[in-house]
Tab-separated table of C-alpha atoms in Angstrom:
chain	number	residue	atom	x	y	z
A	30	VAL	CA	-5.068	-24.622	8.344
A	31	ALA	CA	-9.294	-23.623	7.643
A	32	GLU	CA	-8.211	-20.262	8.695
A	33	GLU	CA	-5.310	-19.922	5.836
A	34	GLY	CA	-7.311	-21.632	3.316
A	35	LYS	CA	-9.751	-18.869	4.252
A	36	SER	CA	-7.299	-16.036	2.778
A	37	LEU	CA	-5.736	-17.364	0.096
A	38	LEU	CA	-8.828	-19.144	-1.385
A	39	PRO	CA	-10.989	-17.016	-3.486
A	40	PRO	CA	-15.007	-17.570	-1.965
A	41	LYS	CA	-17.356	-19.276	-3.734
A	42	ALA	CA	-20.207	-16.940	-4.660
A	43	MET	CA	-17.563	-13.734	-6.051
A	44	GLU	CA	-20.831	-12.157	-7.089
A	45	ARG	CA	-21.636	-10.866	-3.149
A	46	VAL	CA	-21.061	-7.754	-2.255
A	47	ASN	CA	-18.415	-7.472	0.586
A	48	LEU	CA	-19.562	-4.562	2.953
A	49	LEU	CA	-16.292	-4.718	5.019
A	50	ASP	CA	-14.440	-3.292	1.443
A	51	CYS	CA	-17.330	-1.034	0.465
A	52	TYR	CA	-16.872	0.983	3.940
A	53	CYS	CA	-12.960	0.845	3.923
A	54	ALA	CA	-13.372	2.043	0.418
A	55	PHE	CA	-15.561	5.095	0.997
A	56	VAL	CA	-13.525	5.743	4.008
A	57	LEU	CA	-10.079	5.884	2.378
A	58	ALA	CA	-11.367	7.765	-0.832
A	59	SER	CA	-13.028	10.429	1.743
A	60	LEU	CA	-9.132	10.117	3.478
A	61	ILE	CA	-7.613	10.602	0.180
A	62	LYS	CA	-9.599	13.706	-0.997
A	63	LEU	CA	-9.220	14.839	2.064
A	64	GLY	CA	-5.086	15.460	1.033
A	65	LEU	CA	-4.324	12.274	3.170
A	66	PHE	CA	-0.808	10.463	0.862
A	67	TYR	CA	0.283	14.409	0.870
A	68	SER	CA	0.486	15.353	4.635
A	69	LEU	CA	2.307	11.682	4.934
A	70	VAL	CA	5.170	13.083	1.960
A	71	GLU	CA	5.616	15.519	4.569
A	72	VAL	CA	5.733	13.331	7.571
A	73	VAL	CA	8.276	11.405	5.937
A	74	LYS	CA	10.386	14.493	4.510
A	75	ARG	CA	10.533	15.959	7.812
A	76	ALA	CA	10.254	13.439	10.880
A	77	GLU	CA	12.211	11.606	12.727
A	78	GLN	CA	13.608	8.098	10.970
A	79	SER	CA	11.763	5.972	13.256
A	80	ILE	CA	7.890	8.001	12.401
A	81	SER	CA	9.636	8.825	8.823
A	82	VAL	CA	9.657	4.177	8.837
A	83	MET	CA	6.556	3.932	9.724
A	84	ALA	CA	4.788	6.358	7.518
A	85	THR	CA	6.509	5.023	4.784
A	86	ILE	CA	5.051	1.473	5.514
A	87	LEU	CA	1.631	3.023	5.300
A	88	ILE	CA	1.984	5.170	2.515
A	89	GLY	CA	3.228	1.687	0.786
A	90	GLU	CA	-0.077	-0.001	2.074
A	91	LEU	CA	-2.126	2.555	1.781
A	92	LEU	CA	-0.978	2.168	-2.215
A	93	HIS	CA	-1.539	-1.438	-2.443
A	94	LEU	CA	-5.214	-1.032	-0.752
A	95	ALA	CA	-6.167	1.696	-2.703
A	96	ASN	CA	-4.944	0.213	-5.869
A	97	SER	CA	-6.150	-3.214	-4.552
A	98	ILE	CA	-10.746	-1.370	-3.294
A	99	LEU	CA	-10.935	1.663	-5.357
A	100	PRO	CA	-11.646	2.395	-8.624
A	101	SER	CA	-9.380	4.157	-10.735
A	102	GLU	CA	-10.469	7.768	-11.040
A	103	TYR	CA	-9.863	8.126	-7.310
A	104	PHE	CA	-6.266	6.599	-7.891
A	105	VAL	CA	-5.818	9.969	-9.372
A	106	TYR	CA	-5.889	12.112	-5.635
A	107	SER	CA	-3.004	9.580	-4.260
A	108	LEU	CA	-0.197	10.658	-6.929
A	109	SER	CA	1.403	12.750	-4.287
A	110	LEU	CA	4.796	11.244	-4.845
A	111	PRO	CA	5.820	13.167	-7.649
A	112	GLU	CA	6.402	15.663	-4.982
A	113	LEU	CA	8.610	12.974	-3.138
A	114	ILE	CA	10.284	11.998	-6.540
A	115	ALA	CA	10.707	16.100	-6.951
A	116	SER	CA	12.303	16.172	-3.494
A	117	ALA	CA	15.017	12.620	-4.344
A	118	MET	CA	16.539	14.990	-7.222
A	119	SER	CA	16.658	18.092	-5.085
A	120	PHE	CA	19.381	19.903	-4.955
A	121	ASP	CA	18.827	22.435	-2.110
A	122	SER	CA	19.380	19.794	1.072
A	123	GLN	CA	21.820	16.343	0.821
A	124	ALA	CA	19.867	15.133	3.352
A	125	GLU	CA	16.554	15.218	2.149
A	126	ARG	CA	17.380	14.009	-0.751
A	127	ASN	CA	18.827	10.868	0.911
A	128	ARG	CA	15.362	10.442	2.629
A	129	ALA	CA	13.471	10.485	-0.264
A	130	SER	CA	15.683	8.563	-2.131
A	131	GLU	CA	15.164	5.791	0.523
A	132	VAL	CA	11.343	5.662	0.662
A	133	ILE	CA	11.265	5.630	-2.742
A	134	ASN	CA	13.301	1.899	-2.362
A	135	CYS	CA	10.949	1.211	0.020
A	136	LEU	CA	7.967	1.757	-1.232
A	137	ASP	CA	9.224	-0.098	-3.745
A	138	ARG	CA	10.186	-2.763	-1.567
A	139	VAL	CA	6.099	-2.879	-0.149
A	140	HIS	CA	5.212	-2.806	-3.752
A	141	GLN	CA	7.335	-6.114	-4.929
A	142	MET	CA	6.419	-8.044	-1.445
A	143	LYS	CA	3.218	-6.956	-2.028
A	144	LYS	CA	3.086	-8.691	-5.525
A	145	GLU	CA	4.274	-12.154	-4.588
A	146	PRO	CA	1.738	-14.412	-4.413
A	147	VAL	CA	1.293	-15.849	-0.380
A	148	LYS	CA	2.650	-19.272	-0.244
A	149	PRO	CA	1.097	-21.328	2.057
A	150	SER	CA	2.825	-23.138	5.096
A	151	SER	CA	0.704	-26.001	5.475
A	152	LEU	CA	1.130	-29.058	3.261
A	153	TYR	CA	-2.424	-29.683	3.433
A	154	LEU	CA	-3.560	-26.811	1.931
A	155	LYS	CA	-0.136	-26.381	-0.794
A	156	LEU	CA	-1.424	-29.703	-2.361
A	157	THR	CA	-5.190	-28.807	-2.270
A	158	LEU	CA	-4.052	-25.076	-4.433
A	159	GLU	CA	-1.719	-26.918	-6.695
A	160	GLN	CA	-4.606	-29.461	-7.998
């Protein structure tokens, strides 16, 4: 219950800087500037099915993390999705178009799951959150 509460409830001191978030933001910003999203989109389009699924989940998680801990000017670098949308609308290859469409649908589902609030599994924490 205590671990679940720590993950669901905000910390008491909101003005304190979280050094782990700062480190994650630095590493993520560096990887984005080096073209991580462009490379992952290429992996999604060209790799076999199992690797493509893992890369799709990684893109969704990284987009969510970038949106939550990075300033807005870094989010511009993560916009490699127009390449993915162009592949989904391309008339060159039916297989590439289908895979790109599936990836876009999966990214939408990941976004919807991340948007939903976390539901407590214990009754005590549920009652505490309702107060």
